[in-house]
Coordinates of C-alpha atoms and ligand atoms in Angstrom, one line a residue:
Chain A
M3 CA 0.0 0.0 0.0
V4 CA 2.7 2.4 1.0
E5 CA 4.5 2.2 -2.4
T6 CA 1.5 2.9 -4.4
L7 CA 0.2 5.5 -2.1
L8 CA 1.3 8.5 -4.2
T9 CA 1.0 7.1 -7.7
E10 CA -2.5 5.7 -7.5
S11 CA -5.2 7.4 -5.6
N12 CA -6.2 5.8 -2.3
A13 CA -9.8 4.8 -2.5
A14 CA -11.9 6.5 0.2
S15 CA -12.1 4.3 3.3
H16 CA -14.9 3.3 5.5
L17 CA -14.3 4.3 9.1
E18 CA -16.2 3.2 12.2
A19 CA -15.9 3.9 15.9
R20 CA -17.1 1.2 18.2
G21 CA -17.6 1.7 22.0
V22 CA -15.0 4.4 22.3
H23 CA -14.2 5.6 25.8
V24 CA -11.5 8.2 26.4
W25 CA -9.7 9.4 29.5
F26 CA -7.2 12.1 30.5
G27 CA -5.5 10.7 33.6
Q28 CA -8.2 9.5 35.9
R29 CA -10.9 11.7 34.3
Q30 CA -13.1 10.2 31.7
V31 CA -14.1 12.7 28.9
L32 CA -15.9 10.4 26.4
Q33 CA -18.3 7.6 27.1
D34 CA -19.3 4.9 24.7
V35 CA -19.2 6.7 21.3
N36 CA -20.4 4.6 18.4
L37 CA -20.3 6.3 14.9
V38 CA -20.1 5.1 11.3
F39 CA -18.4 7.2 8.6
P40 CA -19.2 5.5 5.3
S41 CA -16.8 6.2 2.4
N42 CA -17.2 9.4 0.5
Q43 CA -19.5 10.9 3.1
V44 CA -18.9 14.1 5.0
T45 CA -19.8 13.8 8.7
A46 CA -20.1 16.9 10.9
L47 CA -19.4 16.7 14.6
I48 CA -21.2 19.4 16.5
G49 CA -21.7 20.2 20.2
P50 CA -20.8 22.8 22.8
S51 CA -17.1 23.4 23.7
G52 CA -15.5 21.0 26.0
C53 CA -17.8 18.1 25.1
G54 CA -14.9 16.1 23.6
K55 CA -15.2 16.6 19.8
S56 CA -11.5 17.4 19.4
T57 CA -10.6 14.5 21.7
F58 CA -12.7 12.1 19.7
I59 CA -11.4 13.2 16.3
R60 CA -7.8 12.8 17.5
T61 CA -8.6 9.1 18.4
L62 CA -9.4 8.5 14.7
N63 CA -5.8 9.0 13.5
R64 CA -4.0 8.1 16.8
M65 CA -2.9 11.6 17.6
H66 CA -4.7 11.2 20.9
E67 CA -2.0 8.9 22.3
L68 CA 0.6 11.7 22.0
I69 CA -1.0 13.5 25.0
P70 CA 0.6 12.6 28.3
G71 CA -1.9 10.7 30.5
A72 CA -4.2 9.8 27.6
G73 CA -6.3 6.7 27.9
F74 CA -8.5 4.9 25.4
A75 CA -10.8 1.9 25.2
G76 CA -12.8 0.7 22.2
Q77 CA -12.2 0.1 18.5
I78 CA -11.6 2.3 15.5
L79 CA -12.1 0.3 12.4
L80 CA -10.5 1.5 9.2
D81 CA -11.9 -0.6 6.3
G82 CA -12.7 -3.2 8.9
K83 CA -9.3 -3.3 10.6
D84 CA -8.8 -1.9 14.1
I85 CA -6.2 0.8 14.0
Y86 CA -5.4 0.2 17.7
E87 CA -4.8 -3.5 17.1
D88 CA -1.5 -4.9 18.3
G89 CA 1.2 -4.5 15.7
T90 CA -0.5 -1.6 13.9
D91 CA 1.9 1.3 13.5
A92 CA 0.4 4.7 14.3
V93 CA 2.6 6.2 11.5
D94 CA 0.9 4.0 8.9
V95 CA -2.5 5.0 10.2
R96 CA -1.7 8.7 9.9
L97 CA -0.5 8.2 6.3
R98 CA -4.0 7.1 5.5
V99 CA -6.0 9.4 7.8
G100 CA -4.9 13.0 7.3
M101 CA -5.7 15.9 9.6
V102 CA -6.2 19.6 9.4
F103 CA -5.9 21.5 12.6
Q104 CA -8.0 24.4 14.1
K105 CA -5.1 26.8 13.9
P106 CA -3.3 26.9 10.6
N107 CA 0.2 25.4 11.3
P108 CA 2.3 25.7 8.1
F109 CA 6.0 24.9 8.8
P110 CA 7.6 28.3 9.3
T111 CA 11.0 27.4 8.0
M112 CA 9.7 26.1 4.7
S113 CA 8.4 27.8 1.5
I114 CA 4.9 27.3 0.2
R115 CA 6.1 24.6 -2.2
E116 CA 8.2 22.9 0.5
N117 CA 5.2 22.8 2.8
V118 CA 3.1 21.0 0.2
L119 CA 6.0 18.5 -0.3
A120 CA 6.7 18.3 3.5
G121 CA 4.8 15.0 3.9
L122 CA 6.9 13.3 1.2
R123 CA 10.1 14.6 2.7
L124 CA 9.1 13.7 6.3
T125 CA 8.1 10.2 5.3
G126 CA 11.0 9.7 2.9
K127 CA 8.8 9.0 -0.1
K128 CA 9.6 9.9 -3.7
N129 CA 7.3 11.2 -6.3
P130 CA 8.6 11.6 -9.9
N131 CA 6.3 14.5 -10.6
M132 CA 6.9 16.9 -7.8
D133 CA 5.7 20.0 -9.7
E134 CA 2.6 18.2 -10.8
L135 CA 1.9 17.1 -7.2
V136 CA 2.4 20.6 -5.9
E137 CA 0.0 22.0 -8.5
T138 CA -2.7 19.4 -8.1
S139 CA -2.6 19.6 -4.3
L140 CA -2.8 23.4 -4.3
R141 CA -5.6 23.3 -6.9
R142 CA -7.6 20.8 -4.9
A143 CA -7.3 23.1 -1.9
S144 CA -8.4 26.0 -4.2
I145 CA -5.4 28.2 -3.4
W146 CA -3.4 27.5 -6.6
N147 CA -4.3 30.8 -8.4
E148 CA -3.3 32.8 -5.4
V149 CA 0.1 31.3 -4.9
K150 CA 1.3 30.0 -8.3
D151 CA 3.6 32.9 -8.8
R152 CA 5.2 32.8 -5.4
L153 CA 5.7 29.1 -4.6
N154 CA 9.1 29.8 -3.1
D155 CA 7.9 32.5 -0.7
P156 CA 7.9 31.6 3.0
A157 CA 4.7 29.9 4.0
L158 CA 4.2 32.5 6.8
S159 CA 3.9 35.3 4.2
L160 CA 0.4 34.0 3.4
S161 CA -2.7 35.3 5.2
G162 CA -4.4 33.1 7.8
G163 CA -7.0 31.8 5.4
Q164 CA -4.4 31.0 2.8
Q165 CA -2.2 29.3 5.4
Q166 CA -5.1 27.0 6.3
R167 CA -5.8 26.1 2.7
L168 CA -2.0 25.5 2.3
C169 CA -2.3 23.1 5.3
I170 CA -5.2 21.3 3.5
A171 CA -3.0 21.1 0.4
R172 CA -0.2 19.6 2.5
S173 CA -2.5 16.9 3.7
L174 CA -3.9 16.3 0.3
A175 CA -0.4 15.8 -1.2
M176 CA -0.2 12.6 0.9
D177 CA -3.5 11.4 -0.7
P178 CA -5.3 10.3 2.5
A179 CA -8.3 8.0 2.4
V180 CA -9.8 9.9 5.3
L181 CA -9.5 13.6 6.1
L182 CA -10.1 14.9 9.6
M183 CA -10.8 18.6 10.1
D184 CA -11.0 20.1 13.6
E185 CA -12.8 23.4 13.2
P186 CA -10.8 24.3 10.1
C187 CA -12.6 27.6 9.5
S188 CA -12.8 29.0 13.0
A189 CA -9.9 31.3 12.4
L190 CA -10.9 32.2 8.8
D191 CA -12.7 35.1 7.1
P192 CA -16.0 34.4 5.3
G193 CA -14.3 34.3 1.9
S194 CA -11.7 31.7 2.9
T195 CA -14.4 29.8 4.8
R196 CA -16.5 29.5 1.6
R197 CA -13.6 28.3 -0.4
V198 CA -12.7 25.6 2.2
E199 CA -16.3 24.5 2.1
E200 CA -16.2 24.2 -1.7
T201 CA -13.0 22.2 -1.3
I202 CA -14.7 19.8 1.1
E203 CA -17.5 19.2 -1.3
E204 CA -15.2 18.4 -4.1
L205 CA -13.0 16.2 -2.0
A206 CA -15.9 14.1 -0.8
D207 CA -15.7 12.3 -4.2
Q208 CA -12.3 11.0 -3.3
M209 CA -12.2 10.6 0.4
T210 CA -14.1 10.3 3.6
I211 CA -14.3 13.5 5.6
V212 CA -15.0 14.2 9.3
I213 CA -15.3 17.8 10.3
V214 CA -15.8 19.4 13.7
T215 CA -17.6 22.7 13.4
H216 CA -19.3 25.3 15.6
N217 CA -21.1 26.8 12.7
M218 CA -24.6 25.3 12.2
Q219 CA -25.0 26.6 8.7
Q220 CA -21.6 25.2 7.7
A221 CA -22.6 21.8 9.1
Q222 CA -25.8 21.9 7.0
R223 CA -24.0 23.1 3.9
V224 CA -21.2 20.6 3.8
S225 CA -22.2 17.4 5.6
H226 CA -24.2 14.4 4.8
Q227 CA -24.6 13.2 8.3
T228 CA -24.2 14.9 11.7
A229 CA -23.3 13.7 15.2
F230 CA -24.3 15.8 18.2
F231 CA -21.9 15.5 21.1
L232 CA -22.8 16.6 24.6
S233 CA -21.3 16.5 28.0
E234 CA -23.6 17.4 30.9
D235 CA -22.6 18.6 34.4
G236 CA -19.0 17.5 34.1
N237 CA -20.0 13.9 33.1
P238 CA -18.1 12.3 30.3
G239 CA -19.3 13.5 26.8
G240 CA -21.1 11.2 24.5
V241 CA -23.2 11.2 21.3
V242 CA -26.7 12.4 21.9
E243 CA -27.9 12.2 18.4
F244 CA -26.5 10.8 15.1
G245 CA -28.2 10.7 11.7
T246 CA -28.4 12.4 8.4
T247 CA -27.8 16.1 8.6
E248 CA -31.3 16.7 7.3
Q249 CA -32.8 14.7 10.1
V250 CA -30.6 16.0 12.9
F251 CA -31.3 19.6 12.1
N252 CA -35.0 19.3 11.1
Q253 CA -36.5 16.4 13.0
P254 CA -34.2 15.8 15.9
V255 CA -35.3 13.0 18.2
D256 CA -33.7 14.3 21.4
P257 CA -35.0 17.7 22.7
R258 CA -31.5 18.7 23.7
T259 CA -30.4 18.4 20.0
N260 CA -33.3 20.6 19.0
D261 CA -32.3 23.2 21.6
Y262 CA -28.7 23.2 20.5
V263 CA -29.2 23.4 16.8
N264 CA -31.6 26.2 17.3
G265 CA -29.1 28.1 19.4
H266 CA -30.8 27.7 22.8
F267 CA -27.6 26.7 24.6
G268 CA -24.0 26.0 24.1
Chain B
M1 CA -19.4 60.1 -4.5
T2 CA -18.4 63.4 -6.1
A3 CA -19.5 65.3 -3.1
T4 CA -17.2 63.3 -0.8
Q5 CA -14.3 63.8 -3.2
V6 CA -14.7 67.5 -3.1
Q7 CA -15.0 67.4 0.6
T8 CA -11.9 65.3 1.2
S9 CA -9.8 67.3 -1.3
T10 CA -10.3 70.4 0.9
M11 CA -9.1 68.4 4.0
K12 CA -5.5 68.6 5.2
P13 CA -3.9 65.7 7.1
T14 CA -3.3 66.5 10.7
N15 CA -1.9 64.7 13.7
P16 CA -4.5 65.3 16.4
W17 CA -2.7 62.8 18.7
A18 CA 0.5 64.8 18.6
K19 CA -0.9 68.0 20.0
R20 CA 1.3 69.4 22.6
N21 CA 0.1 70.9 25.8
K22 CA 2.6 73.8 26.2
A23 CA 2.2 74.1 30.0
R24 CA 2.6 70.3 30.3
T25 CA 5.7 70.2 28.2
R26 CA 7.2 73.0 30.2
D27 CA 6.6 71.3 33.5
V28 CA 7.9 68.0 32.3
V29 CA 11.1 69.6 31.1
I30 CA 11.5 71.5 34.4
A31 CA 10.8 68.3 36.4
S32 CA 13.4 66.4 34.3
L33 CA 16.2 68.9 34.6
L34 CA 15.7 70.8 37.9
P35 CA 16.8 68.0 40.3
G36 CA 19.9 67.3 38.3
I37 CA 20.9 71.0 38.1
L38 CA 20.2 71.5 41.8
A39 CA 22.4 68.5 42.6
V40 CA 25.3 69.7 40.5
V41 CA 25.1 73.2 41.9
F42 CA 24.9 71.9 45.4
F43 CA 28.0 69.8 44.8
F44 CA 30.1 72.6 43.5
V45 CA 28.9 75.2 46.0
G46 CA 29.3 72.8 48.8
T47 CA 32.8 71.8 47.7
A48 CA 33.8 75.4 47.2
L49 CA 32.7 76.1 50.8
G50 CA 35.0 73.4 52.0
A51 CA 32.6 70.5 52.6
T52 CA 33.6 67.1 51.3
I53 CA 30.7 65.7 49.3
D54 CA 30.7 62.1 48.0
P55 CA 29.0 62.3 44.6
A56 CA 27.6 58.7 45.0
V57 CA 26.0 59.6 48.3
L58 CA 24.6 62.9 46.9
L59 CA 23.2 60.9 43.9
I60 CA 21.3 58.5 46.1
I61 CA 20.1 60.5 49.0
G62 CA 19.9 63.9 47.2
F63 CA 19.2 63.6 43.5
L64 CA 17.2 60.5 43.4
P65 CA 14.5 61.4 46.0
A66 CA 14.3 64.9 44.5
Q67 CA 13.8 63.5 41.0
L68 CA 11.2 61.0 42.2
L69 CA 9.3 63.8 43.9
A70 CA 9.4 66.1 40.9
A71 CA 8.2 63.3 38.6
F72 CA 5.5 62.4 41.1
L73 CA 4.2 66.0 41.3
V74 CA 4.1 66.6 37.5
G75 CA 2.6 63.1 36.8
R76 CA -0.1 63.7 39.4
K77 CA -0.9 67.2 38.1
Y78 CA -1.5 66.2 34.5
Y79 CA -2.5 62.6 34.6
G80 CA -3.9 62.0 38.1
R81 CA -3.5 58.8 40.0
H82 CA -2.1 56.6 37.2
G83 CA 0.1 59.5 36.1
R84 CA 2.0 59.6 39.4
E85 CA 2.6 55.9 39.4
D86 CA 3.8 55.9 35.8
A87 CA 6.1 58.8 36.6
L88 CA 7.7 57.0 39.5
L89 CA 8.2 53.9 37.5
I90 CA 9.7 55.9 34.6
V91 CA 12.3 57.5 36.9
V92 CA 13.2 54.2 38.6
T93 CA 13.5 52.4 35.3
I94 CA 15.7 55.1 33.7
F95 CA 17.8 55.3 36.9
L96 CA 18.5 51.6 37.1
S97 CA 19.1 51.1 33.4
T98 CA 21.5 54.0 33.4
F99 CA 23.3 52.5 36.4
V100 CA 23.7 49.1 34.5
M101 CA 24.8 50.9 31.3
V102 CA 27.4 52.9 33.3
L103 CA 28.7 49.7 34.9
L104 CA 29.0 47.9 31.6
L105 CA 30.5 50.8 29.7
S106 CA 33.1 51.4 32.4
V107 CA 34.2 47.8 32.3
L108 CA 34.4 48.0 28.6
W109 CA 36.2 51.2 28.8
S110 CA 38.8 50.1 31.3
V111 CA 39.6 47.0 29.2
I112 CA 39.8 48.9 26.0
S113 CA 41.9 51.8 27.3
A114 CA 44.3 49.6 29.2
G115 CA 44.5 46.9 26.6
A116 CA 45.0 49.2 23.6
L117 CA 48.5 50.0 24.9
A118 CA 49.5 46.4 24.3
L119 CA 47.5 45.7 21.2
R120 CA 49.5 45.8 18.0
P121 CA 50.0 43.4 15.1
S122 CA 52.9 41.7 16.9
F123 CA 50.7 41.1 19.9
I124 CA 48.4 39.0 17.8
L125 CA 51.0 37.3 15.6
Q126 CA 53.8 36.5 17.9
N127 CA 54.2 34.2 20.9
S128 CA 56.0 34.8 24.1
H129 CA 59.2 32.9 23.5
Y130 CA 62.1 34.7 25.1
I131 CA 59.8 37.2 26.7
S132 CA 60.2 38.1 30.3
G133 CA 58.2 40.3 32.6
T134 CA 60.1 43.4 31.7
T135 CA 60.5 42.9 28.0
S136 CA 59.3 45.9 26.0
L137 CA 55.8 45.6 24.6
E138 CA 57.1 45.8 21.1
Y139 CA 58.3 42.2 21.3
G140 CA 56.3 39.1 21.7
G141 CA 52.5 38.6 21.9
A142 CA 49.6 36.4 22.7
G143 CA 49.3 34.6 19.4
H144 CA 50.1 31.2 21.0
A145 CA 47.4 31.8 23.6
I146 CA 44.8 32.9 21.0
L147 CA 45.5 29.6 19.1
G148 CA 45.3 27.7 22.3
T149 CA 42.0 29.2 23.3
V150 CA 40.5 28.7 19.9
M151 CA 41.5 25.1 19.8
A152 CA 40.6 24.2 23.3
V153 CA 37.2 26.0 23.1
A154 CA 36.5 24.4 19.8
I155 CA 37.2 20.9 21.2
T156 CA 35.0 21.6 24.2
T157 CA 32.3 22.9 21.9
I158 CA 32.5 19.8 19.7
L159 CA 32.2 17.5 22.7
T160 CA 29.6 19.5 24.6
V161 CA 27.1 20.6 21.9
P162 CA 25.9 17.1 20.9
L163 CA 25.7 16.2 24.5
G164 CA 23.8 19.3 25.5
F165 CA 21.4 19.1 22.5
G166 CA 20.9 15.4 23.3
I167 CA 20.0 16.3 26.9
A168 CA 17.6 19.0 25.7
V169 CA 16.0 16.7 23.2
Y170 CA 15.6 14.0 25.9
L171 CA 14.0 16.5 28.3
T172 CA 11.6 18.1 25.8
E173 CA 10.8 15.4 23.2
T174 CA 10.6 12.2 25.1
G175 CA 8.6 11.0 28.0
G176 CA 11.7 9.5 29.5
K177 CA 11.6 8.4 33.2
A178 CA 14.9 10.0 34.1
R179 CA 14.0 13.5 33.1
G180 CA 13.6 14.8 36.7
V181 CA 16.9 13.4 37.8
I182 CA 18.7 14.8 34.7
R183 CA 17.2 18.2 35.1
T184 CA 18.3 18.3 38.8
L185 CA 21.8 17.1 37.9
I186 CA 22.1 19.8 35.2
Q187 CA 20.9 22.4 37.6
A188 CA 23.4 21.3 40.2
M189 CA 26.1 21.3 37.6
S190 CA 25.5 24.9 36.7
G191 CA 26.3 25.8 40.3
L192 CA 29.6 24.0 40.1
P193 CA 32.5 26.2 41.0
S194 CA 34.9 26.2 38.0
V195 CA 37.9 25.4 40.1
V196 CA 36.2 22.2 41.3
S197 CA 35.9 21.2 37.7
G198 CA 39.6 21.8 37.1
L199 CA 40.5 19.8 40.3
F200 CA 38.3 17.0 39.2
I201 CA 40.1 16.5 35.9
Y202 CA 43.4 17.1 37.6
S203 CA 42.8 14.3 40.1
I204 CA 41.3 11.8 37.7
L205 CA 43.5 12.4 34.7
V206 CA 46.6 14.4 35.4
L207 CA 47.5 12.7 38.7
Q208 CA 47.0 9.4 37.0
G209 CA 49.8 10.2 34.6
W210 CA 48.1 12.2 31.8
Q211 CA 50.2 15.2 30.8
P212 CA 48.5 18.5 31.2
S213 CA 47.5 19.5 27.6
G214 CA 44.9 21.5 25.7
F215 CA 42.7 18.4 25.7
T216 CA 42.7 18.0 29.5
G217 CA 41.8 21.7 29.7
S218 CA 39.0 21.2 27.2
L219 CA 37.7 18.4 29.4
A220 CA 37.8 20.6 32.5
L221 CA 35.8 23.2 30.6
L222 CA 33.1 20.7 29.6
P223 CA 31.1 20.5 32.8
L224 CA 30.9 24.3 32.8
M225 CA 29.6 24.6 29.3
L226 CA 27.2 21.7 29.4
P227 CA 24.5 23.2 31.7
T228 CA 24.4 26.4 29.8
V229 CA 24.0 24.7 26.4
S230 CA 21.5 22.1 27.6
R231 CA 19.3 24.6 29.5
V232 CA 19.2 27.3 26.9
S233 CA 18.5 24.8 24.1
E234 CA 15.8 23.1 26.2
E235 CA 14.1 26.5 26.4
A236 CA 14.6 27.0 22.6
L237 CA 13.0 23.6 21.9
R238 CA 10.1 24.3 24.3
L239 CA 9.3 27.5 22.4
V240 CA 8.5 25.6 19.2
P241 CA 4.7 25.3 19.1
V242 CA 3.4 21.8 19.8
D243 CA 1.1 22.3 16.8
L244 CA 4.1 22.2 14.4
R245 CA 5.3 18.8 15.7
N246 CA 1.7 17.5 15.6
G247 CA 1.3 18.8 12.0
A248 CA 4.3 16.8 11.0
L249 CA 3.2 13.7 12.9
A250 CA -0.3 14.0 11.4
L251 CA 1.3 13.7 7.9
G252 CA 2.5 10.3 8.9
S253 CA 6.0 11.4 9.8
P254 CA 8.1 9.3 12.1
T255 CA 8.9 11.1 15.4
W256 CA 12.6 11.4 14.6
Q257 CA 11.9 13.0 11.2
A258 CA 9.4 15.4 12.7
F259 CA 12.0 16.5 15.1
A260 CA 14.9 16.7 12.6
K261 CA 13.0 18.5 9.8
V262 CA 10.4 20.6 11.5
V263 CA 11.1 21.2 15.2
F264 CA 14.9 21.5 15.0
P265 CA 14.9 24.0 12.1
A266 CA 12.2 26.1 13.8
A267 CA 14.4 26.3 17.0
R268 CA 17.6 26.9 15.1
S269 CA 18.3 30.5 16.1
G270 CA 17.6 29.6 19.8
L271 CA 19.9 26.7 19.6
L272 CA 22.6 28.9 18.1
T273 CA 22.2 31.2 21.1
A274 CA 22.7 28.2 23.4
V275 CA 26.0 27.4 21.7
L276 CA 27.1 31.1 21.8
L277 CA 26.2 31.5 25.5
G278 CA 28.1 28.2 26.2
V279 CA 31.2 29.5 24.5
A280 CA 31.0 32.8 26.3
R281 CA 30.7 30.9 29.6
I282 CA 34.0 29.1 29.2
V283 CA 36.2 31.3 27.0
G284 CA 37.4 33.4 29.9
E285 CA 37.6 30.6 32.5
T286 CA 41.0 30.5 34.2
A287 CA 40.7 28.3 37.3
P288 CA 40.0 25.0 35.5
L289 CA 43.0 25.6 33.3
V290 CA 45.7 26.4 35.7
L291 CA 46.2 22.8 36.7
T292 CA 45.1 21.1 33.5
T293 CA 46.8 23.0 30.7
T294 CA 49.3 24.9 32.8
Y295 CA 51.5 27.5 31.0
N296 CA 53.5 27.7 27.9
N297 CA 55.4 30.6 26.3
D298 CA 55.6 28.8 23.0
T299 CA 53.1 27.9 20.3
N300 CA 51.8 24.4 20.8
L301 CA 49.6 23.3 17.9
N302 CA 48.9 19.9 19.2
P303 CA 46.2 20.0 21.9
F304 CA 46.9 16.4 22.8
N305 CA 50.6 16.9 23.6
G306 CA 51.9 19.0 26.5
P307 CA 51.1 22.3 28.1
M308 CA 49.3 24.8 26.0
A309 CA 48.9 28.5 26.5
M310 CA 45.4 29.9 26.6
L311 CA 44.3 33.5 26.9
P312 CA 43.0 33.3 30.5
T313 CA 46.2 31.6 31.8
F314 CA 48.2 34.0 29.7
I315 CA 46.5 36.9 31.4
F316 CA 46.8 35.3 34.8
G317 CA 50.5 34.5 34.3
Y318 CA 51.4 38.1 33.4
I319 CA 49.3 40.0 36.0
R320 CA 51.0 38.0 38.7
N321 CA 54.3 39.7 37.7
M322 CA 54.4 43.2 39.3
Y323 CA 56.0 44.9 36.3
D324 CA 54.1 47.5 34.3
T325 CA 54.8 45.9 30.9
S326 CA 53.7 42.6 32.1
I327 CA 50.4 43.9 33.5
Q328 CA 49.8 45.7 30.3
R329 CA 50.3 42.4 28.4
G330 CA 47.6 41.0 30.7
W331 CA 45.2 43.8 29.8
G332 CA 46.0 43.2 26.1
G333 CA 45.0 39.6 26.6
C334 CA 41.6 40.7 28.1
L335 CA 41.0 42.9 25.1
V336 CA 41.8 40.1 22.8
I337 CA 39.3 37.8 24.5
M338 CA 36.6 40.5 24.2
I339 CA 37.3 41.0 20.6
L340 CA 37.3 37.2 20.0
V341 CA 33.9 36.8 21.6
G342 CA 32.5 39.8 19.7
V343 CA 33.7 38.5 16.4
L344 CA 32.2 35.1 17.1
F345 CA 28.8 36.5 18.2
V346 CA 28.5 38.8 15.2
G347 CA 29.8 36.2 12.8
A348 CA 27.4 33.5 14.0
R349 CA 24.4 35.9 13.8
V350 CA 25.2 37.1 10.3
A351 CA 25.7 33.5 9.1
N352 CA 22.3 32.6 10.7
R353 CA 20.5 35.4 9.0
K354 CA 22.0 34.7 5.6
K355 CA 20.7 31.1 5.7
K356 CA 17.2 32.3 6.3
Ligands
ADP27 N1 -4.6 17.6 26.9 C1 -5.6 17.5 27.8 N2 -5.4 17.1 29.0 C2 -6.4 17.0 29.9 N3 -7.7 17.2 29.6 C3 -8.0 17.6 28.4 C4 -6.9 17.8 27.4 N4 -7.5 18.2 26.2 C5 -8.8 18.3 26.5 N5 -9.1 17.9 27.7 C6 -10.4 17.9 28.4 O1 -11.2 17.0 27.6 C7 -12.5 17.6 27.5 C8 -12.9 17.6 26.0 O2 -12.1 18.6 25.4 P1 -12.1 18.8 23.8 O3 -12.0 17.5 23.1 O4 -11.0 19.8 23.5 O5 -13.5 19.5 23.6 P2 -14.1 20.2 22.3 O6 -13.2 20.0 21.2 O7 -15.4 19.5 22.1 O8 -14.3 21.6 22.6 C9 -12.5 18.9 28.1 O9 -13.2 18.8 29.4 C10 -11.1 19.2 28.3 O10 -10.9 19.9 29.5
MG28 MG1 -12.1 21.5 20.0

């Protein structure tokens, strides 16, 4: 799989969380999360701050275990295989499950072009068509036209919104089967937000996407299904409602979901 | 649209924030100058009348309180409560920073003025072969000691930097169990008197039959440089946002690659500072060298064989002689150390900026 990774497109993967419990030290922050992310679907995770959305999304590519004191129980099945199974390398998981962070984090010592190619360099992979890869990745992140004449400028010379799209391009260059996005637009202006949303729609053809968002309109615009997380009175967070976006927003089963999506709390 | 254009074209740019209140400006000037003028007048009149006035005492019990009072009054008059606090803080800040600057400049000045007498091309280019305490300054120099210092410091740096960076990486990048112990040890090490470090190498190497040489001196300097390098580089690595490392790891990067290609380059200028501070820490150390490299009036290009002159021991050797020329050679050595460090710092910074 690793050899063909960059020459042939990875097919989108089917991802599934089964009975996920998460702790930080002795404190449990997530309780029994069960979610299915079918291939080529966009899933939005919504819920008030502190209910464990970021924590959950980090368990999907094994970034969670980097936090000191992290604890985990349950299964994350990537195309049917548990990524926490004995003998599975976290590095291989992250090659297939890419991630975009809340705050844009381009590598400051690298140029725009080097940032796009950073994944290759960091993983020691070769691609015969570097220029082509740079262009396609930047195009897919809809930032190509803005940067095509300044590919060798430092990445930090871009605006915040451009930096975030560069980070998306950086993930796309690794051709992930699943893309995780943790509030990717929370630091962006409306124009950049719209372009990121367009990008998400286009990418769904090629990969499975999980996006955390605090913006209800955004969830409705980009996602096929929505999971509503809630943590009440300091109890561990969990999924209160999960279904198609249409259903969660328009006919929620749980009254708390109804209150949240209509802005009554959180 | 047209209306606005007509209107703006008749406007002139002004700086409303820069308006000066004349009375306020006057009072501030008076408050800044009056106490100083009064103190000077008091000093000269008092001296002329036959009193002995210590300028330092006058400065602290006369001028400073007067200056604080003047600033306090003007601050309160024009800006109220926060004004009087600001005014006091400004006076204290300026006073203390002037004090530090005066100290620093007077040290620099005494080294430069005294060292300049000895400094000449021969002082850099020649060694002290055939030179005695009374030989004229035209003959002989510190060239052998410059070479010795450069070589020994280079060896120490080559040995210490990988060790220091290694410790910093262990402390910041890993969850290693021994982190607490190592941090405590490094802290204790930074309090180690330098003469103890020299005695340590003396007793475990020189007394066991190793000849004193540039290399044994380098080893004696190592424990002094290590804590500086590892602590400053630990700080530099800690300043790299955790998001950068996570960004690399999320791309599927192995931990080591994420460190080498993302974290390390991002911390580069801080790590350079760590090395420079480490060099500055040891370049003037004398005590560890007296027993481990001893003295040499000749050029010794082999740091592994026999006593080697270094600038600190060169200085120490000459100032122990009570002859004027010999003390001047000592000052010359001090000036050379200062220039050496200055060149190193500026050179490293310029090289670092060019790479960026
Ligand atoms: N590194 C951490 N160490 C300890 N507790 C954490 C850490 N990160 C998050 N938490 C806790 O986990 C809970 C969920 O946080 P998070 O997943 O960031 O929420 P969300 O992304 O939904 O706002 C919060 O109560 C938070 O305090
Ligand atoms: Mg979050």
